[in-house]
């Protein structure tokens, strides 16, 4: 999902090949967005984490160093709440530097802020360089990651003398799924969750497999049908050249480093091009960003203007893909197999070691059988069925996917008995319709953001923010304030009851 989630790919600039979501460390310092300065001021620390929470025989008491980022800049020690980000599929610095809403909210609530890195991503590798080998990678599961966070929260609260501080979890995309799951699985540990752009339904195999790429297409069609017509036309020209095996022409038109030489190369090229449109739809923010790649403001609009900039549709397609793949302008050609990896997530796994981890997750628990078909969307027909997934995953990782496991383990669409979860989604985000769009109860609230891209609400305030996201953040802030107050009241009642019992 690469992202899903993040569903999440990252910039495919060759400078970032080694780290899925990682920006160079220097770029994670304070930035100004239209005059608004953000200064996260996090301290990087490591937590001694259990390798296997659920089998005492396999790894015994084996541990690994799990990275987390922490700031107590705003915290009223021992009293203020704890805002905990459930890290997802990448380097945790990337998410901390692109989730300014959490630190803004912390300033209002005198909260401690912690961003925890997901096992097998960034520097949190349970078996160091062997982490991506079979069988070591077998400890990469949603359940293990949630247990990591529950243990970390519990122990850090004790270490920091914060046992009475309510915990609210936050996450975006796959991280948003994890924040919702934390509230479902560990309501004794967390008082509430903001699940931003978390596709908890589609990744559990619920819904229409055509939905994702249909919604990517809808973003571009909103600019005007001539935009999607141009994209369809370009892919049609590419198909005709491929059918005639005019590979040199394809290389020339699309500035490929090497000419394709097989149907598989063409399939991979189609995937690479489709991925560029996917990322621009997900990251269609109203200002330039450096998150999962460098994007201009309103990249969908920029892409459509590029697709309509002349009569040479293939050149336009190349330049449009370059918005994502060549944001630096330094690449002289596109290397198919360096810039894009085909995997068990049709929306992209990104690059580097983190792409291996996400591929494994997409082969086991995270169900991402999405297709494009050139009927309900503007892309070439590219199926990815349960059978395709099973064959790929068996060959790649020696595993058989469990298509319905998330639905069984984390409730699927039977969420009505849960509580204190905000499901936020932006209507520009192709992941949105794979999530919860309607409130299910007075404490299971759907927040829909008109003109919002992928978890825009988690980003820091910006002068270019639409009114809808400003309103959404206020709703979220008000609900979180209620949860914190409720948790404090509940704890106070429990203390009084305990005192009464002790006095009897």
CSV table of C-alpha atoms in Angstrom, one decimal:
chain,number,residue,atom,x,y,z
A,1,UNK,CA,0.0,0.0,0.0
A,2,UNK,CA,2.9,1.6,0.4
A,3,UNK,CA,2.1,2.5,1.3
A,4,UNK,CA,-1.4,1.7,2.1
A,5,UNK,CA,-1.1,2.1,2.9
A,6,UNK,CA,1.5,3.7,2.2
A,7,UNK,CA,0.0,2.1,1.6
A,8,UNK,CA,3.4,3.8,0.6
A,9,UNK,CA,6.1,4.0,-2.0
A,10,UNK,CA,8.7,6.6,-1.8
A,11,UNK,CA,10.6,8.7,-4.2
A,12,UNK,CA,12.1,6.6,-6.9
A,13,UNK,CA,15.0,9.0,-7.3
A,14,UNK,CA,18.1,6.8,-7.3
A,15,UNK,CA,19.5,8.7,-4.4
A,16,UNK,CA,16.9,7.1,-2.1
A,17,UNK,CA,17.1,3.5,-3.3
A,18,UNK,CA,18.4,2.2,0.0
A,19,UNK,CA,15.6,3.4,2.3
A,20,UNK,CA,11.9,2.9,1.5
A,21,UNK,CA,10.5,6.0,3.2
A,22,UNK,CA,13.8,7.6,4.3
A,23,UNK,CA,14.7,11.1,3.5
A,24,UNK,CA,18.3,12.3,4.2
A,25,UNK,CA,18.5,13.1,7.9
A,26,UNK,CA,19.4,16.7,7.2
A,27,UNK,CA,16.0,17.2,5.5
A,28,UNK,CA,14.2,16.2,8.7
A,29,UNK,CA,15.1,19.4,10.5
A,30,UNK,CA,12.6,22.3,10.9
A,31,UNK,CA,10.9,23.5,7.7
A,32,UNK,CA,8.8,26.4,6.8
A,33,UNK,CA,5.6,25.9,4.8
A,34,UNK,CA,4.2,29.2,3.6
A,35,UNK,CA,5.5,30.9,6.7
A,36,UNK,CA,4.4,28.2,9.2
A,37,UNK,CA,7.5,26.9,11.0
A,38,UNK,CA,7.5,23.3,12.3
A,39,UNK,CA,10.1,22.2,14.9
A,40,UNK,CA,9.5,18.6,16.0
A,41,UNK,CA,12.7,18.5,18.2
A,42,UNK,CA,12.5,14.8,18.7
A,43,UNK,CA,15.1,12.8,20.5
A,44,UNK,CA,15.9,9.4,19.0
A,45,UNK,CA,16.0,6.5,21.4
A,46,UNK,CA,15.9,2.7,21.4
A,47,UNK,CA,13.7,0.3,23.4
A,48,UNK,CA,14.7,-3.3,24.2
A,49,UNK,CA,11.8,-5.2,22.6
A,50,UNK,CA,10.9,-8.8,22.7
A,51,UNK,CA,11.4,-10.6,19.4
A,52,UNK,CA,8.5,-13.0,19.7
A,53,UNK,CA,5.6,-12.1,22.0
A,54,UNK,CA,3.6,-15.3,21.4
A,55,UNK,CA,6.0,-18.3,21.5
A,56,UNK,CA,8.2,-18.7,24.5
A,57,UNK,CA,10.1,-21.6,22.9
A,58,UNK,CA,11.2,-20.2,19.5
A,59,UNK,CA,13.2,-17.2,20.6
A,60,UNK,CA,13.2,-17.5,24.4
A,61,UNK,CA,13.9,-14.1,25.8
A,62,UNK,CA,15.5,-12.7,22.6
A,63,UNK,CA,15.3,-9.0,22.2
A,64,UNK,CA,16.0,-6.3,19.6
A,65,UNK,CA,16.5,-2.6,19.6
A,66,UNK,CA,13.3,-0.8,18.5
A,67,UNK,CA,13.7,2.8,17.6
A,68,UNK,CA,11.4,5.5,18.8
A,69,UNK,CA,11.3,9.3,18.8
A,70,UNK,CA,10.2,11.3,21.8
A,71,UNK,CA,9.6,14.9,22.7
A,72,UNK,CA,8.6,16.2,26.1
A,73,UNK,CA,8.7,19.8,25.0
A,74,UNK,CA,5.1,20.4,25.8
A,75,UNK,CA,4.5,17.7,28.4
A,76,UNK,CA,3.2,18.4,31.9
A,77,UNK,CA,5.1,15.6,33.6
A,78,UNK,CA,3.1,12.9,35.2
A,79,UNK,CA,-0.2,14.5,34.1
A,80,UNK,CA,-0.4,15.4,30.4
A,81,UNK,CA,-1.6,12.7,28.0
A,82,UNK,CA,0.7,10.6,25.9
A,83,UNK,CA,0.2,10.9,22.1
A,84,UNK,CA,1.7,7.7,20.5
A,85,UNK,CA,2.1,7.3,16.8
A,86,UNK,CA,1.9,3.7,15.7
A,87,UNK,CA,4.6,3.6,13.1
A,88,UNK,CA,4.0,2.0,9.7
A,89,UNK,CA,6.0,0.7,6.8
A,90,UNK,CA,9.1,2.9,6.8
A,91,UNK,CA,11.7,5.0,8.6
A,92,UNK,CA,9.9,6.6,11.5
A,93,UNK,CA,11.6,10.0,11.0
A,94,UNK,CA,9.6,10.3,7.7
A,95,UNK,CA,6.3,10.1,9.6
A,96,UNK,CA,7.4,12.2,12.5
A,97,UNK,CA,8.4,15.0,10.2
A,98,UNK,CA,5.1,14.9,8.2
A,99,UNK,CA,2.6,14.6,11.1
A,100,UNK,CA,2.8,18.1,12.6
A,101,UNK,CA,-0.9,18.0,13.8
A,102,UNK,CA,0.2,15.6,16.6
A,103,UNK,CA,2.8,18.0,18.0
A,104,UNK,CA,0.4,21.0,17.5
A,105,UNK,CA,-2.2,19.1,19.5
A,106,UNK,CA,0.4,18.2,22.1
A,107,UNK,CA,1.1,21.9,22.7
A,108,UNK,CA,-2.6,22.4,23.4
A,109,UNK,CA,-2.9,19.4,25.7
A,110,UNK,CA,0.6,19.5,27.4
A,111,UNK,CA,1.2,16.0,26.0
A,112,UNK,CA,4.2,13.8,25.7
A,113,UNK,CA,4.7,12.7,22.0
A,114,UNK,CA,6.2,9.3,21.0
A,115,UNK,CA,6.6,8.0,17.4
A,116,UNK,CA,7.4,4.3,17.5
A,117,UNK,CA,9.1,2.5,14.5
A,118,UNK,CA,7.5,-0.7,13.2
A,119,UNK,CA,9.5,-3.8,13.5
A,120,UNK,CA,11.4,-4.7,10.3
A,121,UNK,CA,11.5,-1.1,9.1
A,122,UNK,CA,14.1,1.6,9.3
A,123,UNK,CA,16.5,0.7,12.0
A,124,UNK,CA,14.2,-1.6,14.0
A,125,UNK,CA,15.4,-4.9,12.6
A,126,UNK,CA,14.9,-7.9,14.9
A,127,UNK,CA,17.7,-10.0,13.3
A,128,UNK,CA,19.9,-7.2,11.8
A,129,UNK,CA,21.0,-8.1,8.3
A,130,UNK,CA,19.3,-11.5,8.5
A,131,UNK,CA,15.9,-10.0,9.2
A,132,UNK,CA,14.6,-10.5,5.7
A,133,UNK,CA,15.6,-14.2,5.4
A,134,UNK,CA,13.2,-17.1,5.8
A,135,UNK,CA,12.4,-18.1,8.6
A,136,UNK,CA,13.5,-14.9,10.5
A,137,UNK,CA,11.0,-12.7,8.6
A,138,UNK,CA,8.2,-14.9,10.0
A,139,UNK,CA,8.0,-12.6,13.1
A,140,UNK,CA,6.8,-9.7,10.9
A,141,UNK,CA,3.1,-9.7,11.6
A,142,UNK,CA,0.5,-7.1,12.6
A,143,UNK,CA,0.0,-8.9,15.9
A,144,UNK,CA,3.7,-8.8,16.8
A,145,UNK,CA,3.8,-5.1,15.9
A,146,UNK,CA,0.8,-4.3,18.1
A,147,UNK,CA,2.2,-6.2,21.0
A,148,UNK,CA,5.5,-4.2,20.5
A,149,UNK,CA,3.5,-1.0,20.9
A,150,UNK,CA,1.5,-2.2,23.9
A,151,UNK,CA,4.7,-3.3,25.7
A,152,UNK,CA,6.5,-0.1,24.8
A,153,UNK,CA,3.7,2.1,26.0
A,154,UNK,CA,3.3,0.2,29.3
A,155,UNK,CA,7.0,0.1,30.2
A,156,UNK,CA,7.7,3.7,29.1
A,157,UNK,CA,4.8,4.9,31.3
A,158,UNK,CA,6.4,3.2,34.2
A,159,UNK,CA,9.9,4.6,33.4
A,160,UNK,CA,8.6,8.1,33.0
A,161,UNK,CA,6.3,7.9,36.1
A,162,UNK,CA,3.3,8.5,33.8
A,163,UNK,CA,1.1,5.6,34.8
A,164,UNK,CA,-1.9,7.9,35.2
A,165,UNK,CA,-1.4,9.6,31.8
A,166,UNK,CA,-4.1,8.7,29.2
A,167,UNK,CA,-2.8,7.4,25.9
A,168,UNK,CA,-4.2,8.3,22.5
A,169,UNK,CA,-2.8,6.6,19.5
A,170,UNK,CA,-2.4,8.1,16.0
A,171,UNK,CA,-1.6,6.7,12.7
A,172,UNK,CA,-1.8,7.3,8.9
A,173,UNK,CA,-2.6,4.7,6.2
A,174,UNK,CA,-1.3,1.3,7.4
A,175,UNK,CA,-0.3,3.2,10.6
A,176,UNK,CA,-4.0,4.3,10.8
A,177,UNK,CA,-5.1,0.7,10.6
A,178,UNK,CA,-2.7,-0.1,13.4
A,179,UNK,CA,-4.0,2.7,15.6
A,180,UNK,CA,-7.6,1.4,15.2
A,181,UNK,CA,-6.4,-2.1,15.9
A,182,UNK,CA,-4.6,-0.9,19.1
A,183,UNK,CA,-7.9,0.4,20.4
A,184,UNK,CA,-9.6,-2.9,19.4
A,185,UNK,CA,-6.9,-5.2,20.8
A,186,UNK,CA,-5.6,-3.2,23.8
A,187,UNK,CA,-8.4,-0.9,25.1
A,188,UNK,CA,-6.7,-1.4,28.5
A,189,UNK,CA,-3.6,0.4,27.2
A,190,UNK,CA,-5.0,3.1,24.9
A,191,UNK,CA,-8.0,5.4,25.5
A,192,UNK,CA,-8.7,6.3,21.9
A,193,UNK,CA,-7.4,6.2,18.4
A,194,UNK,CA,-7.2,8.5,15.4
A,195,UNK,CA,-7.1,6.2,12.3
A,196,UNK,CA,-6.3,8.6,9.4
A,197,UNK,CA,-6.7,7.2,5.9
A,198,UNK,CA,-6.7,3.6,7.3
A,199,UNK,CA,-8.2,1.2,4.7
A,200,UNK,CA,-9.4,-1.3,7.3
A,201,UNK,CA,-12.0,-2.7,5.0
A,202,UNK,CA,-10.4,-3.1,1.6
A,203,UNK,CA,-7.2,-4.6,3.1
A,204,UNK,CA,-9.4,-7.2,4.9
A,205,UNK,CA,-10.7,-8.3,1.5
A,206,UNK,CA,-14.0,-6.4,1.8
A,207,UNK,CA,-15.2,-4.3,-1.1
A,208,UNK,CA,-14.6,-4.2,-4.8
A,209,UNK,CA,-11.2,-5.1,-6.2
A,210,UNK,CA,-11.7,-2.4,-8.9
A,211,UNK,CA,-12.2,0.4,-6.4
A,212,UNK,CA,-8.7,1.6,-5.9
A,213,UNK,CA,-7.6,2.3,-9.5
A,214,UNK,CA,-11.1,3.5,-10.3
A,215,UNK,CA,-10.7,6.1,-7.6
A,216,UNK,CA,-7.1,7.1,-8.7
A,217,UNK,CA,-8.7,7.7,-12.2
A,218,UNK,CA,-11.5,9.7,-10.7
A,219,UNK,CA,-9.0,12.2,-9.2
A,220,UNK,CA,-7.6,12.9,-12.6
A,221,UNK,CA,-11.0,13.0,-14.2
A,222,UNK,CA,-12.0,15.7,-11.8
A,223,UNK,CA,-9.5,18.0,-13.6
A,224,UNK,CA,-11.5,17.2,-16.8
A,225,UNK,CA,-12.3,14.1,-18.9
A,226,UNK,CA,-9.7,15.3,-21.5
A,227,UNK,CA,-7.0,14.4,-18.9
A,228,UNK,CA,-8.0,10.8,-18.5
A,229,UNK,CA,-8.7,10.5,-22.2
A,230,UNK,CA,-5.1,11.6,-22.8
A,231,UNK,CA,-3.8,9.1,-20.3
A,232,UNK,CA,-5.8,6.3,-22.0
A,233,UNK,CA,-4.6,7.4,-25.4
A,234,UNK,CA,-1.0,7.3,-24.3
A,235,UNK,CA,-1.3,3.8,-22.8
A,236,UNK,CA,-3.1,2.7,-26.0
A,237,UNK,CA,-0.2,4.0,-28.2
A,238,UNK,CA,2.3,2.1,-25.9
A,239,UNK,CA,0.2,-1.1,-26.3
A,240,UNK,CA,0.3,-0.8,-30.1
A,241,UNK,CA,4.1,-0.3,-30.1
A,242,UNK,CA,4.5,-3.2,-27.8
A,243,UNK,CA,2.3,-5.5,-30.0
A,244,UNK,CA,4.6,-4.6,-32.9
A,245,UNK,CA,7.6,-5.2,-30.7
A,246,UNK,CA,8.9,-1.7,-31.6
A,247,UNK,CA,10.9,-1.6,-28.4
A,248,UNK,CA,13.5,1.0,-29.7
A,249,UNK,CA,10.7,3.4,-30.3
A,250,UNK,CA,9.3,2.8,-26.8
A,251,UNK,CA,12.8,3.3,-25.3
A,252,UNK,CA,13.1,6.6,-27.2
A,253,UNK,CA,9.6,8.0,-26.5
A,254,UNK,CA,9.8,7.2,-22.8
A,255,UNK,CA,13.5,7.9,-22.2
A,256,UNK,CA,14.2,4.4,-20.9
A,257,UNK,CA,17.8,3.5,-20.1
A,258,UNK,CA,17.4,0.2,-21.9
A,259,UNK,CA,14.9,-0.9,-24.5
A,260,UNK,CA,12.3,-3.4,-23.3
A,261,UNK,CA,12.7,-6.8,-24.8
A,262,UNK,CA,9.8,-8.9,-23.7
A,263,UNK,CA,6.1,-8.8,-22.7
A,264,UNK,CA,7.3,-9.0,-19.0
A,265,UNK,CA,9.3,-5.8,-19.5
A,266,UNK,CA,6.2,-4.1,-20.9
A,267,UNK,CA,4.1,-5.3,-18.0
A,268,UNK,CA,6.7,-3.9,-15.6
A,269,UNK,CA,6.7,-0.6,-17.5
A,270,UNK,CA,3.0,-0.3,-17.3
A,271,UNK,CA,3.3,-1.0,-13.5
A,272,UNK,CA,5.9,1.7,-13.2
A,273,UNK,CA,3.8,4.3,-15.0
A,274,UNK,CA,0.6,3.4,-13.2
A,275,UNK,CA,2.5,3.8,-9.9
A,276,UNK,CA,3.4,7.4,-10.7
A,277,UNK,CA,-0.3,8.3,-11.1
A,278,UNK,CA,-1.2,6.4,-7.9
A,279,UNK,CA,1.4,8.4,-5.9
A,280,UNK,CA,0.3,11.7,-7.4
A,281,UNK,CA,-3.3,10.9,-6.5
A,282,UNK,CA,-2.4,9.9,-2.9
A,283,UNK,CA,-0.2,12.9,-2.3
A,284,UNK,CA,-2.4,15.5,-4.0
A,285,UNK,CA,-1.7,18.1,-1.3
A,286,UNK,CA,-2.4,21.8,-2.0
A,287,UNK,CA,1.3,22.7,-1.3
A,288,UNK,CA,4.6,21.1,-2.2
A,289,UNK,CA,5.7,18.2,0.0
A,290,UNK,CA,8.7,15.9,0.6
A,291,UNK,CA,6.8,12.8,1.8
A,292,UNK,CA,7.2,9.5,0.0
A,293,UNK,CA,8.9,11.6,-2.7
A,294,UNK,CA,9.0,15.2,-3.7
A,295,UNK,CA,5.8,16.6,-5.1
A,296,UNK,CA,4.8,20.0,-6.4
A,297,UNK,CA,1.6,21.6,-5.0
A,298,UNK,CA,-1.5,20.0,-6.5
A,299,UNK,CA,0.4,17.2,-8.4
A,300,UNK,CA,-2.8,15.9,-10.1
A,301,UNK,CA,-3.4,19.3,-11.7
A,302,UNK,CA,0.3,19.5,-12.7
A,303,UNK,CA,0.1,16.0,-14.2
A,304,UNK,CA,-3.0,16.8,-16.2
A,305,UNK,CA,-1.5,20.0,-17.5
A,306,UNK,CA,1.5,18.0,-18.5
A,307,UNK,CA,-0.6,15.3,-20.2
A,308,UNK,CA,-2.3,18.0,-22.2
A,309,UNK,CA,0.7,20.0,-23.1
A,310,UNK,CA,1.1,18.9,-26.7
A,311,UNK,CA,0.1,16.3,-29.2
A,312,UNK,CA,2.8,13.8,-28.5
A,313,UNK,CA,1.0,11.7,-25.9
A,314,UNK,CA,3.9,9.3,-25.2
A,315,UNK,CA,6.3,12.2,-24.5
A,316,UNK,CA,3.6,13.7,-22.3
A,317,UNK,CA,3.3,10.4,-20.4
A,318,UNK,CA,7.1,10.3,-19.9
A,319,UNK,CA,7.1,13.9,-18.5
A,320,UNK,CA,4.1,13.2,-16.3
A,321,UNK,CA,5.8,10.1,-14.8
A,322,UNK,CA,8.9,12.3,-14.3
A,323,UNK,CA,6.9,14.4,-11.8
A,324,UNK,CA,7.2,11.5,-9.4
A,325,UNK,CA,10.3,9.6,-10.6
A,326,UNK,CA,12.5,12.5,-11.6
A,327,UNK,CA,11.5,15.3,-9.2
A,328,UNK,CA,15.2,16.3,-8.9
A,329,UNK,CA,15.5,16.6,-12.7
A,330,UNK,CA,18.9,14.7,-12.4
A,331,UNK,CA,17.9,11.5,-14.1
A,332,UNK,CA,18.8,11.3,-17.8
A,333,UNK,CA,16.8,8.1,-18.3
A,334,UNK,CA,14.4,5.8,-16.5
A,335,UNK,CA,15.8,2.4,-15.3
A,336,UNK,CA,12.7,0.2,-15.1
A,337,UNK,CA,13.9,-2.2,-12.5
A,338,UNK,CA,15.7,0.3,-10.3
A,339,UNK,CA,12.8,2.7,-10.1
A,340,UNK,CA,9.9,0.3,-9.5
A,341,UNK,CA,9.6,-3.1,-7.9
A,342,UNK,CA,6.7,-5.4,-8.7
A,343,UNK,CA,5.4,-7.1,-5.6
A,344,UNK,CA,2.3,-8.4,-3.8
A,345,UNK,CA,1.0,-4.9,-3.5
A,346,UNK,CA,-0.3,-3.6,-6.9
A,347,UNK,CA,-0.2,0.0,-5.5
A,348,UNK,CA,3.6,-0.3,-5.0
A,349,UNK,CA,6.0,-1.6,-2.4
A,350,UNK,CA,8.6,1.1,-2.7
A,351,UNK,CA,12.3,0.4,-2.8
A,352,UNK,CA,15.1,-0.8,-0.5
A,353,UNK,CA,14.8,-3.2,2.5
A,354,UNK,CA,11.5,-1.8,3.5
A,355,UNK,CA,10.0,-3.0,0.2
A,356,UNK,CA,10.9,-6.5,1.2
A,357,UNK,CA,9.1,-6.2,4.5
A,358,UNK,CA,6.0,-4.7,2.9
A,359,UNK,CA,6.0,-7.4,0.2
A,360,UNK,CA,6.0,-10.0,2.9
A,361,UNK,CA,3.2,-8.4,4.8
A,362,UNK,CA,1.2,-8.2,1.5
A,363,UNK,CA,1.9,-11.9,1.1
A,364,UNK,CA,0.6,-12.9,4.5
A,365,UNK,CA,-2.1,-10.7,6.3
A,366,UNK,CA,-2.6,-7.5,4.2
A,367,UNK,CA,-4.9,-8.3,1.4
A,368,UNK,CA,-4.3,-6.0,-1.6
A,369,UNK,CA,-5.8,-7.9,-4.6
A,370,UNK,CA,-6.6,-4.7,-6.6
A,371,UNK,CA,-6.8,-4.6,-10.4
A,372,UNK,CA,-6.9,-2.1,-13.2
A,373,UNK,CA,-8.9,-3.0,-16.2
A,374,UNK,CA,-9.1,0.0,-18.6
A,375,UNK,CA,-12.9,0.0,-18.3
A,376,UNK,CA,-13.5,1.5,-14.9
A,377,UNK,CA,-10.1,3.1,-14.9
A,378,UNK,CA,-7.6,4.7,-17.3
A,379,UNK,CA,-4.9,2.1,-16.9
A,380,UNK,CA,-3.9,-1.0,-18.9
A,381,UNK,CA,-5.6,-4.2,-17.8
A,382,UNK,CA,-3.4,-5.7,-15.0
A,383,UNK,CA,-5.1,-8.3,-12.8
A,384,UNK,CA,-3.9,-9.4,-9.4
A,385,UNK,CA,-6.3,-12.1,-8.2
A,386,UNK,CA,-6.1,-14.3,-5.1
A,387,UNK,CA,-4.6,-17.0,-7.3
A,388,UNK,CA,-2.0,-14.6,-8.6
A,389,UNK,CA,-1.2,-13.6,-5.0
A,390,UNK,CA,-1.0,-17.2,-3.8
A,391,UNK,CA,1.4,-18.2,-6.7
A,392,UNK,CA,3.6,-15.2,-6.3
A,393,UNK,CA,3.9,-15.5,-2.5
A,394,UNK,CA,4.5,-19.2,-2.5
A,395,UNK,CA,7.4,-18.7,-4.8
A,396,UNK,CA,8.8,-15.6,-3.3
A,397,UNK,CA,8.4,-16.2,0.5
A,398,UNK,CA,7.2,-19.8,0.7
A,399,UNK,CA,4.0,-18.7,2.4
A,400,UNK,CA,0.3,-19.1,1.6
A,401,UNK,CA,-1.7,-15.9,2.2
A,402,UNK,CA,-4.6,-15.8,4.5
A,403,UNK,CA,-7.1,-13.7,2.6
A,404,UNK,CA,-9.7,-13.4,5.5
A,405,UNK,CA,-7.3,-13.2,8.4
A,406,UNK,CA,-7.6,-9.4,9.1
A,407,UNK,CA,-11.4,-9.8,8.9
A,408,UNK,CA,-11.3,-12.5,11.5
A,409,UNK,CA,-8.6,-11.0,13.8
A,410,UNK,CA,-9.5,-7.3,13.6
A,411,UNK,CA,-13.3,-7.5,13.1
A,412,UNK,CA,-13.6,-6.4,9.4
A,413,UNK,CA,-16.7,-4.4,9.1
A,414,UNK,CA,-18.2,-5.7,12.3
A,415,UNK,CA,-16.9,-2.8,14.4
A,416,UNK,CA,-20.1,-1.5,16.1
A,417,UNK,CA,-19.1,-2.8,19.5
A,418,UNK,CA,-15.8,-0.9,19.5
A,419,UNK,CA,-15.4,2.6,20.9
A,420,UNK,CA,-13.3,5.8,20.8
A,421,UNK,CA,-12.0,5.6,17.2
A,422,UNK,CA,-12.0,8.4,14.6
A,423,UNK,CA,-11.8,7.1,11.0
A,424,UNK,CA,-10.7,10.1,8.9
A,425,UNK,CA,-10.5,10.1,5.1
A,426,UNK,CA,-10.0,12.6,2.4
A,427,UNK,CA,-12.1,12.4,-0.7
A,428,UNK,CA,-9.1,12.8,-3.0
A,429,UNK,CA,-7.4,9.8,-1.5
A,430,UNK,CA,-7.9,6.5,-3.5
A,431,UNK,CA,-7.6,4.6,-0.2
A,432,UNK,CA,-10.6,6.4,1.3
A,433,UNK,CA,-13.3,4.1,0.0
A,434,UNK,CA,-11.5,1.2,1.4
A,435,UNK,CA,-12.0,2.6,4.9
A,436,UNK,CA,-14.9,3.6,7.2
A,437,UNK,CA,-16.8,6.5,5.6
A,438,UNK,CA,-19.9,6.6,7.9
A,439,UNK,CA,-20.0,7.0,11.7
A,440,UNK,CA,-21.0,3.7,13.3
A,441,UNK,CA,-21.9,5.0,16.7
A,442,UNK,CA,-21.4,8.1,18.9
A,443,UNK,CA,-17.9,7.0,19.6
A,444,UNK,CA,-17.0,5.5,16.2
A,445,UNK,CA,-16.8,8.7,14.2
A,446,UNK,CA,-16.2,9.0,10.5
A,447,UNK,CA,-14.6,12.3,9.5
A,448,UNK,CA,-14.7,13.0,5.8
A,449,UNK,CA,-12.5,15.7,4.4
A,450,UNK,CA,-13.5,17.4,1.1
A,451,UNK,CA,-10.5,18.2,-1.0
A,452,UNK,CA,-8.3,16.1,1.3
A,453,UNK,CA,-5.5,13.8,0.1
A,454,UNK,CA,-3.9,10.9,2.0
A,455,UNK,CA,-4.1,11.7,5.8
A,456,UNK,CA,-3.8,15.4,5.1
A,457,UNK,CA,-5.3,15.9,8.6
A,458,UNK,CA,-2.1,14.5,10.2
A,459,UNK,CA,0.0,17.1,8.6
A,460,UNK,CA,0.9,20.3,10.3
A,461,UNK,CA,-1.2,23.5,9.8
A,462,UNK,CA,-0.5,25.2,6.5
A,463,UNK,CA,-1.7,28.5,5.0
A,464,UNK,CA,-2.9,26.5,1.9
A,465,UNK,CA,-5.1,24.1,4.0
A,466,UNK,CA,-8.7,23.8,2.8
A,467,UNK,CA,-11.3,24.8,5.3
A,468,UNK,CA,-12.4,21.2,5.4
A,469,UNK,CA,-9.2,20.0,7.0
A,470,UNK,CA,-9.1,22.8,9.5
A,471,UNK,CA,-12.6,21.8,10.5
A,472,UNK,CA,-11.7,18.1,10.6
A,473,UNK,CA,-8.7,18.8,12.9
A,474,UNK,CA,-11.0,20.7,15.2
A,475,UNK,CA,-13.5,17.9,15.4
A,476,UNK,CA,-10.6,15.4,16.0
A,477,UNK,CA,-9.1,17.6,18.7
A,478,UNK,CA,-12.5,18.0,20.5
A,479,UNK,CA,-13.1,14.3,20.5
A,480,UNK,CA,-9.6,13.5,21.8
A,481,UNK,CA,-10.0,16.1,24.5
A,482,UNK,CA,-13.3,14.3,25.5
A,483,UNK,CA,-11.5,10.9,25.6
A,484,UNK,CA,-8.7,12.3,27.8
A,485,UNK,CA,-11.2,13.8,30.2
A,486,UNK,CA,-13.2,10.5,30.3
A,487,UNK,CA,-10.1,8.5,31.0
A,488,UNK,CA,-9.1,10.8,33.8
A,489,UNK,CA,-12.6,10.6,35.3
A,490,UNK,CA,-12.6,6.8,35.0
A,491,UNK,CA,-9.2,6.5,36.7
A,492,UNK,CA,-10.3,8.8,39.5
A,493,UNK,CA,-13.4,6.7,40.1
A,494,UNK,CA,-11.3,3.6,40.2
A,495,UNK,CA,-8.9,5.1,42.7
A,496,UNK,CA,-11.8,6.1,45.0
A,497,UNK,CA,-13.3,2.7,44.8
A,498,UNK,CA,-10.0,1.1,45.6
A,499,UNK,CA,-9.5,3.4,48.5
A,500,UNK,CA,-13.0,2.6,49.8
A,501,UNK,CA,-12.3,-1.1,49.5
A,502,UNK,CA,-9.0,-0.8,51.4
A,503,UNK,CA,-10.8,1.1,54.2
A,504,UNK,CA,-13.4,-1.6,54.7
